[in-house]
Amino acid sequence: MNRCWIRISLCLMLVSSLVRPVPLHAQDPQPVRIGIVRDGTWERSDDIEALFSREIRALLSREFAVEFPANAVFDGGWTLSGVQAGLDQVFSDSSVDIVLAMGVLTSAEVARRTDLPVPVIAPFVFDPSLQDLPHTPDGTSGVPNLNYLAHPASFGRDIRLFQDVAPFDRLAVLLTEAYMTGAPELWAGLRAVADSMGVDVVAVPVGESTMMVLEALSEDIDAVYVMPLTQLPLNEFDILVNGLIARRLPSFSFLGVEEVRRGLLVGVNPEEFWLRLARRVALNTQRVLLGEEPGSISVAIAYGEQLTINDATARAIGVSPPWSVVTEAELLSPPAAEPSQRLSLADAVRIAVNANLDLAVADFAVAAGAQDVRAARSNLLPHIDVSALGTTIDADRAEASFGSQPQRTLVGSANATQLIFSEPAWSNVSIQGHLQQAREVDRERLRLDVILSAAAAYLNVLGAQTFERIQRENVQLTRANLQRARVRRLIGVSNPSEVYRWESQIASGRRAAIDANAQRNIAEMELNRVMHRPLEESFVTVETGLDDESLVTGDPRYLEYFRNRSVFRSFRSFLVQEAVENAPELEQVDAAIAAQRRAYRSASNSFWSPTVALSAGVSNRFAEGGAGTDFTPQFPPGIPDLSGLFPQVNELNLSLGLSVSLPVFSGGSRFVQRSQAREELEGLTAQRDALAERIEQRIRSALHRAGSSFAGIGLAQDGADAARNNLDLVTDSYARGVVSVVELLDAQNAALVADLAAATAVYTFLLDIMEVERAGARFSFFLTEAEREGFFDRLEAFVAANTASR
């Protein structure tokens, strides 16, 4: 029996596969006539109705031939009686299949009727609880042939957000004049919500003129809430906006972005407000035409939320929104002061190299060290001293000197010495030269560190900006989920705790966004410090990626060594070789070793090498006076004058000398000095070997981190895509009441973490590449095209040789 049924099924499947189905569009579309009743005519009514008709035609064109006959369009003239008359007329037309109630008055009026002859869709309901409209626990109208669309609990939400931006006590609500008289329950509901929140409200009816509206705003009004002012022409609306700004009154727009662009301070509803509403009407129209009862279709609609602030208006009226609001809001106008500079990664690095204060300090140290070298050389050059000496002695002493010491004398002298040979002096010249080389190399090491600091600071700024953006987007997503929770509450599939849970989540998200903003500011200050700019000076960053031509990753050949595991080992060995050849740390130790080696040789030579110096001097007595100046020898009587027998010495004295000294024994200090120099030399040699090991480890570790982060770029993006797809599915299920708030929170948090990982994956890899280049002592920012090609030529040759040898 079972086999028989199987055979029958297979035959039916075969027959059905051979029969060509008739395409739906091949059939004649069923004609559908849609009537429209509007509250009244206003400047945008034609555009709005054209948008609705376009969306309905686009969705239903394959199934229905939709018409909007001109004789089925009725205008209520902004009066309740006019709306009632229009509805009566359209309902009396038996050719009309469905009716659109285009307006608040019309929507409220059809909801009050219990007998609707044709399906009616009323898309303009602010809040069913405010307007006392029919509503079932299932979130439908429950009225046969009636489907309306209501934005859930928007007024209370708007008031809370408005007070977050600009706190107030007394609020004026600008409401279309026709609604005040034609739908008084709307104002009563708004006032009840305000009273429950402790806000004092006053209604200000708005017709076609602004003058009376501004006059009606008393001095005690702190803020203004602007409902859709459909009777007010756009030019009058602009006058109203300017009047509110002149009075420094904060304003909130129910319609949201489009009116905030025109100058109102803040709004929440997104720019696609009308489009989303029109598409929902088109979908509900399709469901009705396909046979679904309008009274059983959900009345709730979620537009999404985007907190938007007109920054120019805020400055004009003296309002400064708190950080908790700014972190999630979109500011429509540019800030008061434009950033003074646009910086790319390469720009930041070059500015830092030219202006960094640590490098300036190192430059002074190098310049001072050059003087040590000159001072050492000066010991090998002639030393000449010139002096003058004036003396005065006692007269009796001068008389007793027999003319050799006049009472007053002025003597001038000059002495010159030239070191012919001195092992310590020659050694010092060589040692100071090596030490100066070490200072210069240390300056190069610091330069590389500054380049790394600048690049890392710039990438950290980009990462912090991305982190802040994602946190802001997460708050916006949470606000959209809050709206979904209100919709769920409206249709009866959740309780108030879900709404509170999302409100709590928004507070947490705002805190995270504030922290992210602080981290971005800190990262920007660090970059400004490295570049020696005012710490809080603003700048605009340029997005960078793997294809940045200033980076080595901009050459696709470089990244291939990370993709290919077989050559990655040779790639690491090559960069180690390059690092050992170029590392300034090793050059600095090499200079220190050379200086110490010369010191050791000098200590060894001190046992036998003498110090030889040549000296010369000249002196002359330029003036003399007083007692003892003119001395004539007096001989006793009978003794002839013998003064001529004594040689006469002139006033000019000359001297020339050669000195040779060799220390024979100095208490053993020379043995100590030689031993100490030898031990220090051996220590420096061991230090170099240890440093070479650390450099090799540093570059290999950096390359392994870079390899891991490079592989993680694609994986992070895959994870983010999967988490986002999962979030979309869970969000849709949550909106339909299938999953719980906990499941959606988990999906949103997973998507947040995945988005952060994906957004920062490239920056993490570039940071690792900066570490690789620092370890290799060569940054691609400063390489010429020829130097880059030389690098790749050496790399390819090394990898080819080492890969072939294994």
JSON list of C-alpha atoms in Angstrom, two decimals, residues 509-657:
[
{"chain": "A", "resi": 509, "resn": "GLY", "atom": "CA", "xyz": [25.09, 52.49, 25.91]},
{"chain": "A", "resi": 510, "resn": "ARG", "atom": "CA", "xyz": [25.31, 56.23, 26.44]},
{"chain": "A", "resi": 511, "resn": "ARG", "atom": "CA", "xyz": [27.86, 55.68, 29.18]},
{"chain": "A", "resi": 512, "resn": "ALA", "atom": "CA", "xyz": [29.91, 53.47, 26.87]},
{"chain": "A", "resi": 513, "resn": "ALA", "atom": "CA", "xyz": [29.69, 56.12, 24.14]},
{"chain": "A", "resi": 514, "resn": "ILE", "atom": "CA", "xyz": [30.87, 58.81, 26.59]},
{"chain": "A", "resi": 515, "resn": "ASP", "atom": "CA", "xyz": [33.82, 56.63, 27.60]},
{"chain": "A", "resi": 516, "resn": "ALA", "atom": "CA", "xyz": [34.61, 56.06, 23.92]},
{"chain": "A", "resi": 517, "resn": "ASN", "atom": "CA", "xyz": [34.53, 59.81, 23.32]},
{"chain": "A", "resi": 518, "resn": "ALA", "atom": "CA", "xyz": [36.94, 60.36, 26.20]},
{"chain": "A", "resi": 519, "resn": "GLN", "atom": "CA", "xyz": [39.28, 57.70, 24.83]},
{"chain": "A", "resi": 520, "resn": "ARG", "atom": "CA", "xyz": [39.24, 59.41, 21.44]},
{"chain": "A", "resi": 521, "resn": "ASN", "atom": "CA", "xyz": [40.10, 62.74, 23.04]},
{"chain": "A", "resi": 522, "resn": "ILE", "atom": "CA", "xyz": [42.97, 61.13, 24.95]},
{"chain": "A", "resi": 523, "resn": "ALA", "atom": "CA", "xyz": [44.28, 59.49, 21.79]},
{"chain": "A", "resi": 524, "resn": "GLU", "atom": "CA", "xyz": [44.14, 62.81, 19.92]},
{"chain": "A", "resi": 525, "resn": "MET", "atom": "CA", "xyz": [46.04, 64.56, 22.72]},
{"chain": "A", "resi": 526, "resn": "GLU", "atom": "CA", "xyz": [48.74, 61.89, 22.61]},
{"chain": "A", "resi": 527, "resn": "LEU", "atom": "CA", "xyz": [49.16, 62.43, 18.87]},
{"chain": "A", "resi": 528, "resn": "ASN", "atom": "CA", "xyz": [49.29, 66.21, 19.34]},
{"chain": "A", "resi": 529, "resn": "ARG", "atom": "CA", "xyz": [51.95, 65.76, 22.04]},
{"chain": "A", "resi": 530, "resn": "VAL", "atom": "CA", "xyz": [54.13, 63.62, 19.79]},
{"chain": "A", "resi": 531, "resn": "MET", "atom": "CA", "xyz": [53.77, 66.24, 17.03]},
{"chain": "A", "resi": 532, "resn": "HIS", "atom": "CA", "xyz": [54.46, 69.10, 19.53]},
{"chain": "A", "resi": 533, "resn": "ARG", "atom": "CA", "xyz": [51.12, 70.79, 18.86]},
{"chain": "A", "resi": 534, "resn": "PRO", "atom": "CA", "xyz": [48.64, 72.27, 21.36]},
{"chain": "A", "resi": 535, "resn": "LEU", "atom": "CA", "xyz": [47.22, 69.22, 23.08]},
{"chain": "A", "resi": 536, "resn": "GLU", "atom": "CA", "xyz": [43.56, 69.96, 22.37]},
{"chain": "A", "resi": 537, "resn": "GLU", "atom": "CA", "xyz": [44.03, 71.39, 18.88]},
{"chain": "A", "resi": 538, "resn": "SER", "atom": "CA", "xyz": [41.54, 69.79, 16.52]},
{"chain": "A", "resi": 539, "resn": "PHE", "atom": "CA", "xyz": [42.40, 68.04, 13.28]},
{"chain": "A", "resi": 540, "resn": "VAL", "atom": "CA", "xyz": [40.74, 65.84, 10.67]},
{"chain": "A", "resi": 541, "resn": "THR", "atom": "CA", "xyz": [42.14, 62.37, 10.12]},
{"chain": "A", "resi": 542, "resn": "VAL", "atom": "CA", "xyz": [42.39, 60.61, 6.78]},
{"chain": "A", "resi": 543, "resn": "GLU", "atom": "CA", "xyz": [41.28, 57.00, 6.78]},
{"chain": "A", "resi": 544, "resn": "THR", "atom": "CA", "xyz": [44.15, 54.62, 6.10]},
{"chain": "A", "resi": 545, "resn": "GLY", "atom": "CA", "xyz": [44.22, 50.97, 5.14]},
{"chain": "A", "resi": 546, "resn": "LEU", "atom": "CA", "xyz": [46.38, 48.22, 3.74]},
{"chain": "A", "resi": 547, "resn": "ASP", "atom": "CA", "xyz": [46.49, 49.97, 0.36]},
{"chain": "A", "resi": 548, "resn": "ASP", "atom": "CA", "xyz": [48.02, 53.18, 1.75]},
{"chain": "A", "resi": 549, "resn": "GLU", "atom": "CA", "xyz": [50.89, 53.94, -0.63]},
{"chain": "A", "resi": 550, "resn": "SER", "atom": "CA", "xyz": [52.97, 55.47, 2.16]},
{"chain": "A", "resi": 551, "resn": "LEU", "atom": "CA", "xyz": [53.05, 52.06, 3.88]},
{"chain": "A", "resi": 552, "resn": "VAL", "atom": "CA", "xyz": [54.95, 48.98, 2.86]},
{"chain": "A", "resi": 553, "resn": "THR", "atom": "CA", "xyz": [51.61, 47.15, 2.82]},
{"chain": "A", "resi": 554, "resn": "GLY", "atom": "CA", "xyz": [50.64, 49.33, -0.13]},
{"chain": "A", "resi": 555, "resn": "ASP", "atom": "CA", "xyz": [52.83, 47.03, -2.25]},
{"chain": "A", "resi": 556, "resn": "PRO", "atom": "CA", "xyz": [50.89, 43.77, -2.75]},
{"chain": "A", "resi": 557, "resn": "ARG", "atom": "CA", "xyz": [54.16, 41.81, -2.83]},
{"chain": "A", "resi": 558, "resn": "TYR", "atom": "CA", "xyz": [54.65, 42.45, 0.87]},
{"chain": "A", "resi": 559, "resn": "LEU", "atom": "CA", "xyz": [51.35, 40.94, 1.98]},
{"chain": "A", "resi": 560, "resn": "GLU", "atom": "CA", "xyz": [51.99, 37.76, -0.01]},
{"chain": "A", "resi": 561, "resn": "TYR", "atom": "CA", "xyz": [54.65, 36.78, 2.52]},
{"chain": "A", "resi": 562, "resn": "PHE", "atom": "CA", "xyz": [51.96, 36.78, 5.21]},
{"chain": "A", "resi": 563, "resn": "ARG", "atom": "CA", "xyz": [49.59, 34.68, 3.13]},
{"chain": "A", "resi": 564, "resn": "ASN", "atom": "CA", "xyz": [52.14, 32.01, 2.21]},
{"chain": "A", "resi": 565, "resn": "ARG", "atom": "CA", "xyz": [53.16, 29.85, 5.17]},
{"chain": "A", "resi": 566, "resn": "SER", "atom": "CA", "xyz": [55.98, 28.18, 3.23]},
{"chain": "A", "resi": 567, "resn": "VAL", "atom": "CA", "xyz": [57.93, 31.43, 2.84]},
{"chain": "A", "resi": 568, "resn": "PHE", "atom": "CA", "xyz": [56.92, 33.11, 6.10]},
{"chain": "A", "resi": 569, "resn": "ARG", "atom": "CA", "xyz": [59.83, 31.52, 7.98]},
{"chain": "A", "resi": 570, "resn": "SER", "atom": "CA", "xyz": [62.35, 32.76, 5.38]},
{"chain": "A", "resi": 571, "resn": "PHE", "atom": "CA", "xyz": [60.63, 36.15, 5.48]},
{"chain": "A", "resi": 572, "resn": "ARG", "atom": "CA", "xyz": [61.23, 36.36, 9.23]},
{"chain": "A", "resi": 573, "resn": "SER", "atom": "CA", "xyz": [64.89, 35.36, 8.85]},
{"chain": "A", "resi": 574, "resn": "PHE", "atom": "CA", "xyz": [65.41, 37.99, 6.18]},
{"chain": "A", "resi": 575, "resn": "LEU", "atom": "CA", "xyz": [63.98, 40.77, 8.32]},
{"chain": "A", "resi": 576, "resn": "VAL", "atom": "CA", "xyz": [66.16, 39.61, 11.23]},
{"chain": "A", "resi": 577, "resn": "GLN", "atom": "CA", "xyz": [69.20, 39.93, 8.99]},
{"chain": "A", "resi": 578, "resn": "GLU", "atom": "CA", "xyz": [68.11, 43.40, 7.88]},
{"chain": "A", "resi": 579, "resn": "ALA", "atom": "CA", "xyz": [67.45, 44.42, 11.47]},
{"chain": "A", "resi": 580, "resn": "VAL", "atom": "CA", "xyz": [70.87, 43.29, 12.70]},
{"chain": "A", "resi": 581, "resn": "GLU", "atom": "CA", "xyz": [72.51, 45.27, 9.90]},
{"chain": "A", "resi": 582, "resn": "ASN", "atom": "CA", "xyz": [70.51, 48.45, 10.52]},
{"chain": "A", "resi": 583, "resn": "ALA", "atom": "CA", "xyz": [69.67, 48.47, 14.23]},
{"chain": "A", "resi": 584, "resn": "PRO", "atom": "CA", "xyz": [70.89, 51.70, 15.84]},
{"chain": "A", "resi": 585, "resn": "GLU", "atom": "CA", "xyz": [70.97, 49.93, 19.20]},
{"chain": "A", "resi": 586, "resn": "LEU", "atom": "CA", "xyz": [73.72, 47.62, 17.89]},
{"chain": "A", "resi": 587, "resn": "GLU", "atom": "CA", "xyz": [75.54, 50.54, 16.26]},
{"chain": "A", "resi": 588, "resn": "GLN", "atom": "CA", "xyz": [75.47, 52.35, 19.58]},
{"chain": "A", "resi": 589, "resn": "VAL", "atom": "CA", "xyz": [76.95, 49.36, 21.40]},
{"chain": "A", "resi": 590, "resn": "ASP", "atom": "CA", "xyz": [79.52, 48.94, 18.60]},
{"chain": "A", "resi": 591, "resn": "ALA", "atom": "CA", "xyz": [80.61, 52.54, 19.11]},
{"chain": "A", "resi": 592, "resn": "ALA", "atom": "CA", "xyz": [80.86, 51.96, 22.86]},
{"chain": "A", "resi": 593, "resn": "ILE", "atom": "CA", "xyz": [82.92, 48.79, 22.22]},
{"chain": "A", "resi": 594, "resn": "ALA", "atom": "CA", "xyz": [85.27, 50.71, 19.91]},
{"chain": "A", "resi": 595, "resn": "ALA", "atom": "CA", "xyz": [85.70, 53.42, 22.56]},
{"chain": "A", "resi": 596, "resn": "GLN", "atom": "CA", "xyz": [86.35, 50.85, 25.29]},
{"chain": "A", "resi": 597, "resn": "ARG", "atom": "CA", "xyz": [88.76, 48.90, 23.09]},
{"chain": "A", "resi": 598, "resn": "ARG", "atom": "CA", "xyz": [90.77, 52.10, 22.58]},
{"chain": "A", "resi": 599, "resn": "ALA", "atom": "CA", "xyz": [90.70, 52.75, 26.33]},
{"chain": "A", "resi": 600, "resn": "TYR", "atom": "CA", "xyz": [92.03, 49.25, 26.98]},
{"chain": "A", "resi": 601, "resn": "ARG", "atom": "CA", "xyz": [94.83, 49.72, 24.47]},
{"chain": "A", "resi": 602, "resn": "SER", "atom": "CA", "xyz": [95.73, 53.04, 26.07]},
{"chain": "A", "resi": 603, "resn": "ALA", "atom": "CA", "xyz": [95.85, 51.41, 29.51]},
{"chain": "A", "resi": 604, "resn": "SER", "atom": "CA", "xyz": [98.18, 48.72, 28.13]},
{"chain": "A", "resi": 605, "resn": "ASN", "atom": "CA", "xyz": [100.42, 51.27, 26.41]},
{"chain": "A", "resi": 606, "resn": "SER", "atom": "CA", "xyz": [100.77, 53.35, 29.57]},
{"chain": "A", "resi": 607, "resn": "PHE", "atom": "CA", "xyz": [103.46, 50.95, 30.85]},
{"chain": "A", "resi": 608, "resn": "TRP", "atom": "CA", "xyz": [105.97, 51.97, 28.18]},
{"chain": "A", "resi": 609, "resn": "SER", "atom": "CA", "xyz": [104.74, 55.05, 26.32]},
{"chain": "A", "resi": 610, "resn": "PRO", "atom": "CA", "xyz": [106.29, 58.33, 27.56]},
{"chain": "A", "resi": 611, "resn": "THR", "atom": "CA", "xyz": [104.78, 61.78, 27.33]},
{"chain": "A", "resi": 612, "resn": "VAL", "atom": "CA", "xyz": [106.89, 64.13, 25.20]},
{"chain": "A", "resi": 613, "resn": "ALA", "atom": "CA", "xyz": [106.27, 67.87, 25.08]},
{"chain": "A", "resi": 614, "resn": "LEU", "atom": "CA", "xyz": [108.09, 70.91, 23.71]},
{"chain": "A", "resi": 615, "resn": "SER", "atom": "CA", "xyz": [107.90, 74.28, 25.47]},
{"chain": "A", "resi": 616, "resn": "ALA", "atom": "CA", "xyz": [109.17, 77.80, 24.68]},
{"chain": "A", "resi": 617, "resn": "GLY", "atom": "CA", "xyz": [108.97, 81.12, 26.50]},
{"chain": "A", "resi": 618, "resn": "VAL", "atom": "CA", "xyz": [109.83, 84.79, 26.16]},
{"chain": "A", "resi": 619, "resn": "SER", "atom": "CA", "xyz": [109.65, 87.60, 28.68]},
{"chain": "A", "resi": 620, "resn": "ASN", "atom": "CA", "xyz": [110.66, 91.25, 28.74]},
{"chain": "A", "resi": 621, "resn": "ARG", "atom": "CA", "xyz": [110.78, 94.04, 31.33]},
{"chain": "A", "resi": 622, "resn": "PHE", "atom": "CA", "xyz": [108.95, 96.82, 29.61]},
{"chain": "A", "resi": 623, "resn": "ALA", "atom": "CA", "xyz": [109.12, 99.49, 32.32]},
{"chain": "A", "resi": 624, "resn": "GLU", "atom": "CA", "xyz": [110.79, 100.12, 35.71]},
{"chain": "A", "resi": 625, "resn": "GLY", "atom": "CA", "xyz": [110.98, 103.03, 38.14]},
{"chain": "A", "resi": 626, "resn": "GLY", "atom": "CA", "xyz": [111.56, 104.15, 41.70]},
{"chain": "A", "resi": 627, "resn": "ALA", "atom": "CA", "xyz": [114.41, 103.23, 44.00]},
{"chain": "A", "resi": 628, "resn": "GLY", "atom": "CA", "xyz": [116.97, 100.82, 42.61]},
{"chain": "A", "resi": 629, "resn": "THR", "atom": "CA", "xyz": [116.30, 101.81, 39.06]},
{"chain": "A", "resi": 630, "resn": "ASP", "atom": "CA", "xyz": [119.68, 103.54, 38.40]},
{"chain": "A", "resi": 631, "resn": "PHE", "atom": "CA", "xyz": [122.35, 101.60, 40.27]},
{"chain": "A", "resi": 632, "resn": "THR", "atom": "CA", "xyz": [126.01, 102.58, 39.98]},
{"chain": "A", "resi": 633, "resn": "PRO", "atom": "CA", "xyz": [128.45, 100.43, 41.92]},
{"chain": "A", "resi": 634, "resn": "GLN", "atom": "CA", "xyz": [130.63, 102.39, 44.38]},
{"chain": "A", "resi": 635, "resn": "PHE", "atom": "CA", "xyz": [134.14, 101.01, 44.89]},
{"chain": "A", "resi": 636, "resn": "PRO", "atom": "CA", "xyz": [136.31, 101.96, 47.89]},
{"chain": "A", "resi": 637, "resn": "PRO", "atom": "CA", "xyz": [139.19, 104.40, 47.34]},
{"chain": "A", "resi": 638, "resn": "GLY", "atom": "CA", "xyz": [142.15, 102.78, 45.74]},
{"chain": "A", "resi": 639, "resn": "ILE", "atom": "CA", "xyz": [140.03, 100.05, 44.09]},
{"chain": "A", "resi": 640, "resn": "PRO", "atom": "CA", "xyz": [139.60, 100.62, 40.40]},
{"chain": "A", "resi": 641, "resn": "ASP", "atom": "CA", "xyz": [136.09, 100.54, 38.72]},
{"chain": "A", "resi": 642, "resn": "LEU", "atom": "CA", "xyz": [135.59, 96.92, 37.82]},
{"chain": "A", "resi": 643, "resn": "SER", "atom": "CA", "xyz": [131.90, 97.18, 36.58]},
{"chain": "A", "resi": 644, "resn": "GLY", "atom": "CA", "xyz": [133.02, 96.77, 33.01]},
{"chain": "A", "resi": 645, "resn": "LEU", "atom": "CA", "xyz": [134.32, 93.32, 33.82]},
{"chain": "A", "resi": 646, "resn": "PHE", "atom": "CA", "xyz": [130.76, 92.04, 34.54]},
{"chain": "A", "resi": 647, "resn": "PRO", "atom": "CA", "xyz": [128.49, 91.06, 31.55]},
{"chain": "A", "resi": 648, "resn": "GLN", "atom": "CA", "xyz": [125.44, 93.23, 31.10]},
{"chain": "A", "resi": 649, "resn": "VAL", "atom": "CA", "xyz": [122.06, 91.35, 30.82]},
{"chain": "A", "resi": 650, "resn": "ASN", "atom": "CA", "xyz": [119.36, 92.92, 28.67]},
{"chain": "A", "resi": 651, "resn": "GLU", "atom": "CA", "xyz": [115.66, 92.98, 29.54]},
{"chain": "A", "resi": 652, "resn": "LEU", "atom": "CA", "xyz": [114.62, 90.25, 27.04]},
{"chain": "A", "resi": 653, "resn": "ASN", "atom": "CA", "xyz": [114.61, 86.60, 28.27]},
{"chain": "A", "resi": 654, "resn": "LEU", "atom": "CA", "xyz": [114.21, 83.57, 25.95]},
{"chain": "A", "resi": 655, "resn": "SER", "atom": "CA", "xyz": [113.76, 79.87, 26.86]},
{"chain": "A", "resi": 656, "resn": "LEU", "atom": "CA", "xyz": [113.25, 76.57, 24.98]},
{"chain": "A", "resi": 657, "resn": "GLY", "atom": "CA", "xyz": [112.70, 73.14, 26.54]}
]
